[in-house]
Amino acid sequence: SYVVTQPPSVSVAPGETARLTCGGDNISSDSVHWYQQKPGRAPVLVIYFDTDRPSGIPERFSGSNSGNTATLTISRVEAGDEADYYCQLWDSGRDHQVFGPGTKVTVL
Amino acid sequence: QITLKESGPTQLKSTQTLTLTCTFSGFSFDISGVGVGWIRQPPGKSLELLGIIYWDDVKRYSPPLNNRLAITRDSSKNQVVLTMANVAPVDTATYYCAHAEASGPSFLDVWGQGILVTVSS
């Protein structure tokens, strides 16, 4: 089955930039979506189709996808960005979508 | 405004069948590309997409769970029902339904609040 990797945790100071990665074999051939989940809450879509941002999501959130790595970038990080972040992509081998294991973002 | 809400039992015993209902508003299955997905999240763990039912009644299920799952819809009631047979303690999780856009690599742009289902042996 398709193996998706995300670093378990990322720590970043307020005002700095956080780069969260989602790794997979030739992931750039897939569309990747990103979700933010705060404790006790349902996930929220923050990026879809690699780079698109839903209405209401700040421009500080951006995405890219190249080679074997998709990246969610959070610029000018704020305390409210502290959350778990999950990538979602298509596992063509199983003809189904999978989520990555998630990255916990801590704002120092 | 799109909203979804999950309802159903919060406690089950092993081998029972789980039936959850997702009641939605703000959209309909008349629109091409629309779907409703079911996702679960065991405590402290990642998300797992269980399946999606689309506007054309196509259903896609998680391959490992394919033989235990069924997703149906009642468009007149704006409801989607998830049925999972033969549950076990490992099925303990928060279950979410969500509005899905696009077939294939669908994204889930609006989620319900979730319902915690606990399965005991």
PDB file of C-alpha atoms in Angstrom:
ATOM      1  CA  SER A   1       0.000   0.000   0.000  1.00  0.00           C
ATOM      2  CA  TYR A   2       0.993   3.618  -0.486  1.00  0.00           C
ATOM      3  CA  VAL A   3       3.186   4.947   2.342  1.00  0.00           C
ATOM      4  CA  VAL A   4       2.586   8.557   3.352  1.00  0.00           C
ATOM      5  CA  THR A   5       4.983  10.250   5.754  1.00  0.00           C
ATOM      6  CA  GLN A   6       4.656  13.382   7.864  1.00  0.00           C
ATOM      7  CA  PRO A   7       7.021  14.524  10.633  1.00  0.00           C
ATOM      8  CA  PRO A   8       5.330  13.901  13.994  1.00  0.00           C
ATOM      9  CA  SER A   9       5.965  17.406  15.257  1.00  0.00           C
ATOM     10  CA  VAL A  10       7.146  20.848  14.243  1.00  0.00           C
ATOM     11  CA  SER A  11       7.905  23.709  16.619  1.00  0.00           C
ATOM     12  CA  VAL A  12       7.952  27.311  15.471  1.00  0.00           C
ATOM     13  CA  ALA A  13       8.175  30.722  17.111  1.00  0.00           C
ATOM     14  CA  PRO A  14       5.422  33.295  16.588  1.00  0.00           C
ATOM     15  CA  GLY A  15       5.978  35.333  13.452  1.00  0.00           C
ATOM     16  CA  GLU A  16       8.210  32.702  11.869  1.00  0.00           C
ATOM     17  CA  THR A  17       7.418  30.336   8.988  1.00  0.00           C
ATOM     18  CA  ALA A  18       6.392  26.693   9.458  1.00  0.00           C
ATOM     19  CA  ARG A  19       6.892  24.224   6.630  1.00  0.00           C
ATOM     20  CA  LEU A  20       5.025  20.956   6.994  1.00  0.00           C
ATOM     21  CA  THR A  21       5.872  18.155   4.628  1.00  0.00           C
ATOM     22  CA  CYS A  22       3.909  15.212   3.269  1.00  0.00           C
ATOM     23  CA  GLY A  23       6.062  12.591   1.600  1.00  0.00           C
ATOM     24  CA  GLY A  24       5.157   9.843  -0.818  1.00  0.00           C
ATOM     25  CA  ASP A  25       6.500   8.158  -3.924  1.00  0.00           C
ATOM     26  CA  ASN A  26       5.997  10.558  -6.835  1.00  0.00           C
ATOM     27  CA  ILE A  27       3.405  12.448  -4.806  1.00  0.00           C
ATOM     28  CA  SER A  28       3.487  15.310  -7.306  1.00  0.00           C
ATOM     29  CA  SER A  29       1.415  13.152  -9.658  1.00  0.00           C
ATOM     30  CA  ASP A  30      -1.440  13.293  -7.100  1.00  0.00           C
ATOM     31  CA  SER A  31      -3.558  16.109  -5.786  1.00  0.00           C
ATOM     32  CA  VAL A  32      -2.932  16.767  -2.096  1.00  0.00           C
ATOM     33  CA  HIS A  33      -5.352  18.331   0.366  1.00  0.00           C
ATOM     34  CA  TRP A  34      -4.471  19.663   3.834  1.00  0.00           C
ATOM     35  CA  TYR A  35      -6.541  19.821   7.014  1.00  0.00           C
ATOM     36  CA  GLN A  36      -6.060  21.588  10.337  1.00  0.00           C
ATOM     37  CA  GLN A  37      -7.489  19.996  13.468  1.00  0.00           C
ATOM     38  CA  LYS A  38      -7.528  21.655  16.861  1.00  0.00           C
ATOM     39  CA  PRO A  39      -8.079  19.599  20.030  1.00  0.00           C
ATOM     40  CA  GLY A  40     -11.627  18.346  20.404  1.00  0.00           C
ATOM     41  CA  ARG A  41     -12.679  19.846  17.065  1.00  0.00           C
ATOM     42  CA  ALA A  42     -13.445  18.518  13.601  1.00  0.00           C
ATOM     43  CA  PRO A  43     -10.809  18.990  10.907  1.00  0.00           C
ATOM     44  CA  VAL A  44     -10.916  22.096   8.740  1.00  0.00           C
ATOM     45  CA  LEU A  45      -9.804  22.146   5.114  1.00  0.00           C
ATOM     46  CA  VAL A  46      -6.994  24.685   4.653  1.00  0.00           C
ATOM     47  CA  ILE A  47      -5.565  23.765   1.213  1.00  0.00           C
ATOM     48  CA  TYR A  48      -7.030  21.700  -1.636  1.00  0.00           C
ATOM     49  CA  PHE A  49      -5.635  20.553  -4.958  1.00  0.00           C
ATOM     50  CA  ASP A  50      -2.091  21.293  -3.794  1.00  0.00           C
ATOM     51  CA  THR A  51      -2.332  25.082  -3.773  1.00  0.00           C
ATOM     52  CA  ASP A  52      -5.948  26.299  -3.569  1.00  0.00           C
ATOM     53  CA  ARG A  53      -7.203  28.003  -0.460  1.00  0.00           C
ATOM     54  CA  PRO A  54     -10.866  27.817   0.643  1.00  0.00           C
ATOM     55  CA  SER A  55     -12.633  31.059   1.384  1.00  0.00           C
ATOM     56  CA  GLY A  56     -12.027  32.175   4.946  1.00  0.00           C
ATOM     57  CA  ILE A  57      -8.570  30.634   5.183  1.00  0.00           C
ATOM     58  CA  PRO A  58      -5.865  33.288   5.667  1.00  0.00           C
ATOM     59  CA  GLU A  59      -3.362  33.938   2.890  1.00  0.00           C
ATOM     60  CA  ARG A  60      -0.675  32.940   5.370  1.00  0.00           C
ATOM     61  CA  PHE A  61      -1.511  29.333   4.447  1.00  0.00           C
ATOM     62  CA  SER A  62      -0.079  28.132   1.144  1.00  0.00           C
ATOM     63  CA  GLY A  63       0.747  24.828  -0.490  1.00  0.00           C
ATOM     64  CA  SER A  64       3.085  23.307  -3.034  1.00  0.00           C
ATOM     65  CA  ASN A  65       3.750  19.858  -4.459  1.00  0.00           C
ATOM     66  CA  SER A  66       6.860  18.698  -6.274  1.00  0.00           C
ATOM     67  CA  GLY A  67       8.691  15.426  -6.717  1.00  0.00           C
ATOM     68  CA  ASN A  68       8.145  13.227  -3.683  1.00  0.00           C
ATOM     69  CA  THR A  69       7.076  15.972  -1.277  1.00  0.00           C
ATOM     70  CA  ALA A  70       4.036  18.163  -0.806  1.00  0.00           C
ATOM     71  CA  THR A  71       4.439  21.122   1.533  1.00  0.00           C
ATOM     72  CA  LEU A  72       2.056  23.221   3.585  1.00  0.00           C
ATOM     73  CA  THR A  73       3.611  26.548   4.480  1.00  0.00           C
ATOM     74  CA  ILE A  74       2.289  28.700   7.295  1.00  0.00           C
ATOM     75  CA  SER A  75       3.762  32.205   7.196  1.00  0.00           C
ATOM     76  CA  ARG A  76       3.825  34.610  10.135  1.00  0.00           C
ATOM     77  CA  VAL A  77       2.742  31.865  12.498  1.00  0.00           C
ATOM     78  CA  GLU A  78       0.277  32.789  15.222  1.00  0.00           C
ATOM     79  CA  ALA A  79      -0.628  31.078  18.482  1.00  0.00           C
ATOM     80  CA  GLY A  80      -3.967  30.108  16.955  1.00  0.00           C
ATOM     81  CA  ASP A  81      -2.182  27.985  14.336  1.00  0.00           C
ATOM     82  CA  GLU A  82      -1.245  25.437  16.976  1.00  0.00           C
ATOM     83  CA  ALA A  83      -2.965  22.247  15.841  1.00  0.00           C
ATOM     84  CA  ASP A  84      -2.532  18.898  14.120  1.00  0.00           C
ATOM     85  CA  TYR A  85      -2.201  19.044  10.359  1.00  0.00           C
ATOM     86  CA  TYR A  86      -3.057  16.142   8.032  1.00  0.00           C
ATOM     87  CA  CYS A  87      -2.419  15.682   4.338  1.00  0.00           C
ATOM     88  CA  GLN A  88      -4.811  13.662   2.180  1.00  0.00           C
ATOM     89  CA  LEU A  89      -4.072  12.166  -1.192  1.00  0.00           C
ATOM     90  CA  TRP A  90      -5.063   9.492  -3.654  1.00  0.00           C
ATOM     91  CA  ASP A  91      -3.608   6.017  -3.336  1.00  0.00           C
ATOM     92  CA  SER A  92      -3.926   4.916  -6.951  1.00  0.00           C
ATOM     93  CA  GLY A  93      -2.789   1.405  -6.064  1.00  0.00           C
ATOM     94  CA  ARG A  94      -5.784   0.848  -3.835  1.00  0.00           C
ATOM     95  CA  ASP A  95      -8.036   3.289  -5.683  1.00  0.00           C
ATOM     96  CA  HIS A  96      -8.776   5.091  -2.432  1.00  0.00           C
ATOM     97  CA  GLN A  97      -7.818   8.194  -0.555  1.00  0.00           C
ATOM     98  CA  VAL A  98      -5.525   8.112   2.427  1.00  0.00           C
ATOM     99  CA  PHE A  99      -4.533  10.517   5.165  1.00  0.00           C
ATOM    100  CA  GLY A 100      -1.032  11.020   6.414  1.00  0.00           C
ATOM    101  CA  PRO A 101      -0.205  10.323  10.079  1.00  0.00           C
ATOM    102  CA  GLY A 102      -0.338  14.035  10.915  1.00  0.00           C
ATOM    103  CA  THR A 103       2.046  16.707  12.211  1.00  0.00           C
ATOM    104  CA  LYS A 104       1.538  18.467  15.510  1.00  0.00           C
ATOM    105  CA  VAL A 105       2.488  22.136  15.247  1.00  0.00           C
ATOM    106  CA  THR A 106       3.572  23.769  18.466  1.00  0.00           C
ATOM    107  CA  VAL A 107       3.926  27.529  18.670  1.00  0.00           C
ATOM    108  CA  LEU A 108       6.689  28.366  21.111  1.00  0.00           C
TER     109      LEU A 108
ATOM    110  CA  GLN B   1     -24.467  27.555   4.422  1.00  0.00           C
ATOM    111  CA  ILE B   2     -23.615  23.858   4.453  1.00  0.00           C
ATOM    112  CA  THR B   3     -24.027  21.968   7.711  1.00  0.00           C
ATOM    113  CA  LEU B   4     -23.826  18.289   8.625  1.00  0.00           C
ATOM    114  CA  LYS B   5     -24.534  16.460  11.842  1.00  0.00           C
ATOM    115  CA  GLU B   6     -23.934  12.845  12.829  1.00  0.00           C
ATOM    116  CA  SER B   7     -26.348  10.875  14.977  1.00  0.00           C
ATOM    117  CA  GLY B   8     -26.592   7.329  16.261  1.00  0.00           C
ATOM    118  CA  PRO B   9     -25.544   5.092  19.128  1.00  0.00           C
ATOM    119  CA  THR B  10     -22.509   5.987  21.182  1.00  0.00           C
ATOM    120  CA  GLN B  11     -22.058   2.561  22.784  1.00  0.00           C
ATOM    121  CA  LEU B  12     -22.041  -0.847  21.123  1.00  0.00           C
ATOM    122  CA  LYS B  13     -20.845  -4.346  21.903  1.00  0.00           C
ATOM    123  CA  SER B  14     -18.614  -6.527  19.755  1.00  0.00           C
ATOM    124  CA  THR B  15     -20.285  -8.210  16.731  1.00  0.00           C
ATOM    125  CA  GLN B  16     -23.128  -5.673  16.657  1.00  0.00           C
ATOM    126  CA  THR B  17     -23.868  -3.516  13.618  1.00  0.00           C
ATOM    127  CA  LEU B  18     -23.190   0.206  13.786  1.00  0.00           C
ATOM    128  CA  THR B  19     -25.650   2.488  12.003  1.00  0.00           C
ATOM    129  CA  LEU B  20     -24.904   6.215  11.860  1.00  0.00           C
ATOM    130  CA  THR B  21     -26.963   8.899  10.163  1.00  0.00           C
ATOM    131  CA  CYS B  22     -25.619  12.106   8.691  1.00  0.00           C
ATOM    132  CA  THR B  23     -28.274  14.801   8.350  1.00  0.00           C
ATOM    133  CA  PHE B  24     -27.217  17.684   6.123  1.00  0.00           C
ATOM    134  CA  SER B  25     -28.481  21.007   4.830  1.00  0.00           C
ATOM    135  CA  GLY B  26     -27.315  23.640   2.377  1.00  0.00           C
ATOM    136  CA  PHE B  27     -26.689  21.331  -0.576  1.00  0.00           C
ATOM    137  CA  SER B  28     -28.291  18.488  -2.494  1.00  0.00           C
ATOM    138  CA  PHE B  29     -27.229  15.475  -4.503  1.00  0.00           C
ATOM    139  CA  ASP B  30     -28.690  17.125  -7.593  1.00  0.00           C
ATOM    140  CA  ILE B  31     -25.389  18.912  -8.110  1.00  0.00           C
ATOM    141  CA  SER B  32     -22.729  17.165 -10.150  1.00  0.00           C
ATOM    142  CA  GLY B  33     -19.551  16.495  -8.210  1.00  0.00           C
ATOM    143  CA  VAL B  34     -21.166  16.541  -4.772  1.00  0.00           C
ATOM    144  CA  GLY B  35     -20.644  13.756  -2.275  1.00  0.00           C
ATOM    145  CA  VAL B  36     -20.804  12.890   1.412  1.00  0.00           C
ATOM    146  CA  GLY B  37     -17.921  11.102   3.040  1.00  0.00           C
ATOM    147  CA  TRP B  38     -17.554   9.199   6.285  1.00  0.00           C
ATOM    148  CA  ILE B  39     -14.279   9.483   8.184  1.00  0.00           C
ATOM    149  CA  ARG B  40     -13.241   8.084  11.536  1.00  0.00           C
ATOM    150  CA  GLN B  41     -10.516   8.910  14.012  1.00  0.00           C
ATOM    151  CA  PRO B  42      -9.542   6.548  16.856  1.00  0.00           C
ATOM    152  CA  PRO B  43      -8.559   8.381  20.033  1.00  0.00           C
ATOM    153  CA  GLY B  44      -5.141   9.974  19.616  1.00  0.00           C
ATOM    154  CA  LYS B  45      -4.713   8.687  16.079  1.00  0.00           C
ATOM    155  CA  SER B  46      -4.949   9.878  12.497  1.00  0.00           C
ATOM    156  CA  LEU B  47      -7.953  10.103  10.220  1.00  0.00           C
ATOM    157  CA  GLU B  48      -9.278   7.237   8.093  1.00  0.00           C
ATOM    158  CA  LEU B  49     -11.592   7.743   5.134  1.00  0.00           C
ATOM    159  CA  LEU B  50     -14.253   5.021   5.277  1.00  0.00           C
ATOM    160  CA  GLY B  51     -16.107   5.845   2.108  1.00  0.00           C
ATOM    161  CA  ILE B  52     -17.863   8.428  -0.025  1.00  0.00           C
ATOM    162  CA  ILE B  53     -21.221   8.398  -1.790  1.00  0.00           C
ATOM    163  CA  TYR B  54     -21.485  10.709  -4.805  1.00  0.00           C
ATOM    164  CA  TRP B  55     -24.250  12.588  -6.573  1.00  0.00           C
ATOM    165  CA  ASP B  56     -24.539   9.820  -9.180  1.00  0.00           C
ATOM    166  CA  ASP B  57     -24.887   7.168  -6.423  1.00  0.00           C
ATOM    167  CA  VAL B  58     -21.367   5.875  -7.020  1.00  0.00           C
ATOM    168  CA  LYS B  59     -19.830   4.660  -3.778  1.00  0.00           C
ATOM    169  CA  ARG B  60     -16.174   4.261  -2.951  1.00  0.00           C
ATOM    170  CA  TYR B  61     -15.187   2.307   0.151  1.00  0.00           C
ATOM    171  CA  SER B  62     -11.966   1.808   2.056  1.00  0.00           C
ATOM    172  CA  PRO B  63     -10.555  -1.449   0.630  1.00  0.00           C
ATOM    173  CA  PRO B  64      -9.744  -3.029   4.025  1.00  0.00           C
ATOM    174  CA  LEU B  65     -13.289  -2.374   5.253  1.00  0.00           C
ATOM    175  CA  ASN B  66     -15.152  -2.868   1.996  1.00  0.00           C
ATOM    176  CA  ASN B  67     -16.901  -6.064   3.087  1.00  0.00           C
ATOM    177  CA  ARG B  68     -18.191  -4.493   6.332  1.00  0.00           C
ATOM    178  CA  LEU B  69     -19.411  -1.130   5.091  1.00  0.00           C
ATOM    179  CA  ALA B  70     -22.456   0.191   3.329  1.00  0.00           C
ATOM    180  CA  ILE B  71     -23.317   3.816   2.605  1.00  0.00           C
ATOM    181  CA  THR B  72     -26.772   4.772   1.421  1.00  0.00           C
ATOM    182  CA  ARG B  73     -28.628   8.012   0.979  1.00  0.00           C
ATOM    183  CA  ASP B  74     -32.161   9.306   1.332  1.00  0.00           C
ATOM    184  CA  SER B  75     -32.258  12.485  -0.711  1.00  0.00           C
ATOM    185  CA  SER B  76     -35.818  13.273   0.368  1.00  0.00           C
ATOM    186  CA  LYS B  77     -34.655  13.466   3.979  1.00  0.00           C
ATOM    187  CA  ASN B  78     -31.218  14.958   3.245  1.00  0.00           C
ATOM    188  CA  GLN B  79     -29.611  12.049   5.012  1.00  0.00           C
ATOM    189  CA  VAL B  80     -26.726   9.655   4.398  1.00  0.00           C
ATOM    190  CA  VAL B  81     -26.461   6.458   6.408  1.00  0.00           C
ATOM    191  CA  LEU B  82     -23.304   4.519   7.261  1.00  0.00           C
ATOM    192  CA  THR B  83     -23.627   0.874   8.261  1.00  0.00           C
ATOM    193  CA  MET B  84     -20.678  -1.072   9.634  1.00  0.00           C
ATOM    194  CA  ALA B  85     -21.145  -4.744  10.390  1.00  0.00           C
ATOM    195  CA  ASN B  86     -19.498  -6.879  13.046  1.00  0.00           C
ATOM    196  CA  VAL B  87     -17.867  -4.119  15.090  1.00  0.00           C
ATOM    197  CA  ALA B  88     -14.984  -4.739  17.490  1.00  0.00           C
ATOM    198  CA  PRO B  89     -13.199  -2.613  20.113  1.00  0.00           C
ATOM    199  CA  VAL B  90     -10.728  -1.446  17.418  1.00  0.00           C
ATOM    200  CA  ASP B  91     -13.645   0.355  15.770  1.00  0.00           C
ATOM    201  CA  THR B  92     -13.859   2.717  18.730  1.00  0.00           C
ATOM    202  CA  ALA B  93     -13.445   6.166  17.224  1.00  0.00           C
ATOM    203  CA  THR B  94     -14.989   9.532  16.537  1.00  0.00           C
ATOM    204  CA  TYR B  95     -16.986   9.226  13.329  1.00  0.00           C
ATOM    205  CA  TYR B  96     -17.400  12.255  11.087  1.00  0.00           C
ATOM    206  CA  CYS B  97     -19.417  12.896   7.978  1.00  0.00           C
ATOM    207  CA  ALA B  98     -18.317  15.603   5.588  1.00  0.00           C
ATOM    208  CA  HIS B  99     -19.354  17.322   2.369  1.00  0.00           C
ATOM    209  CA  ALA B 100     -17.134  16.177  -0.499  1.00  0.00           C
ATOM    210  CA  GLU B 101     -16.329  18.038  -3.682  1.00  0.00           C
ATOM    211  CA  ALA B 102     -15.141  16.381  -6.878  1.00  0.00           C
ATOM    212  CA  SER B 103     -14.887  12.720  -7.645  1.00  0.00           C
ATOM    213  CA  GLY B 104     -11.555  10.950  -7.563  1.00  0.00           C
ATOM    214  CA  PRO B 105      -9.306  12.949  -5.252  1.00  0.00           C
ATOM    215  CA  SER B 106     -12.241  14.532  -3.425  1.00  0.00           C
ATOM    216  CA  PHE B 107     -11.628  17.092  -0.757  1.00  0.00           C
ATOM    217  CA  LEU B 108     -13.802  17.392   2.318  1.00  0.00           C
ATOM    218  CA  ASP B 109     -14.646  21.035   2.758  1.00  0.00           C
ATOM    219  CA  VAL B 110     -17.286  21.013   5.485  1.00  0.00           C
ATOM    220  CA  TRP B 111     -17.359  18.547   8.384  1.00  0.00           C
ATOM    221  CA  GLY B 112     -19.891  17.575  10.988  1.00  0.00           C
ATOM    222  CA  GLN B 113     -19.033  17.848  14.667  1.00  0.00           C
ATOM    223  CA  GLY B 114     -18.394  14.115  14.957  1.00  0.00           C
ATOM    224  CA  ILE B 115     -19.799  11.431  17.219  1.00  0.00           C
ATOM    225  CA  LEU B 116     -17.707   9.273  19.535  1.00  0.00           C
ATOM    226  CA  VAL B 117     -18.608   5.608  19.254  1.00  0.00           C
ATOM    227  CA  THR B 118     -17.249   3.195  21.854  1.00  0.00           C
ATOM    228  CA  VAL B 119     -17.257  -0.548  21.239  1.00  0.00           C
ATOM    229  CA  SER B 120     -16.837  -2.892  24.197  1.00  0.00           C
ATOM    230  CA  SER B 121     -16.058  -6.580  24.109  1.00  0.00           C
TER     231      SER B 121
END
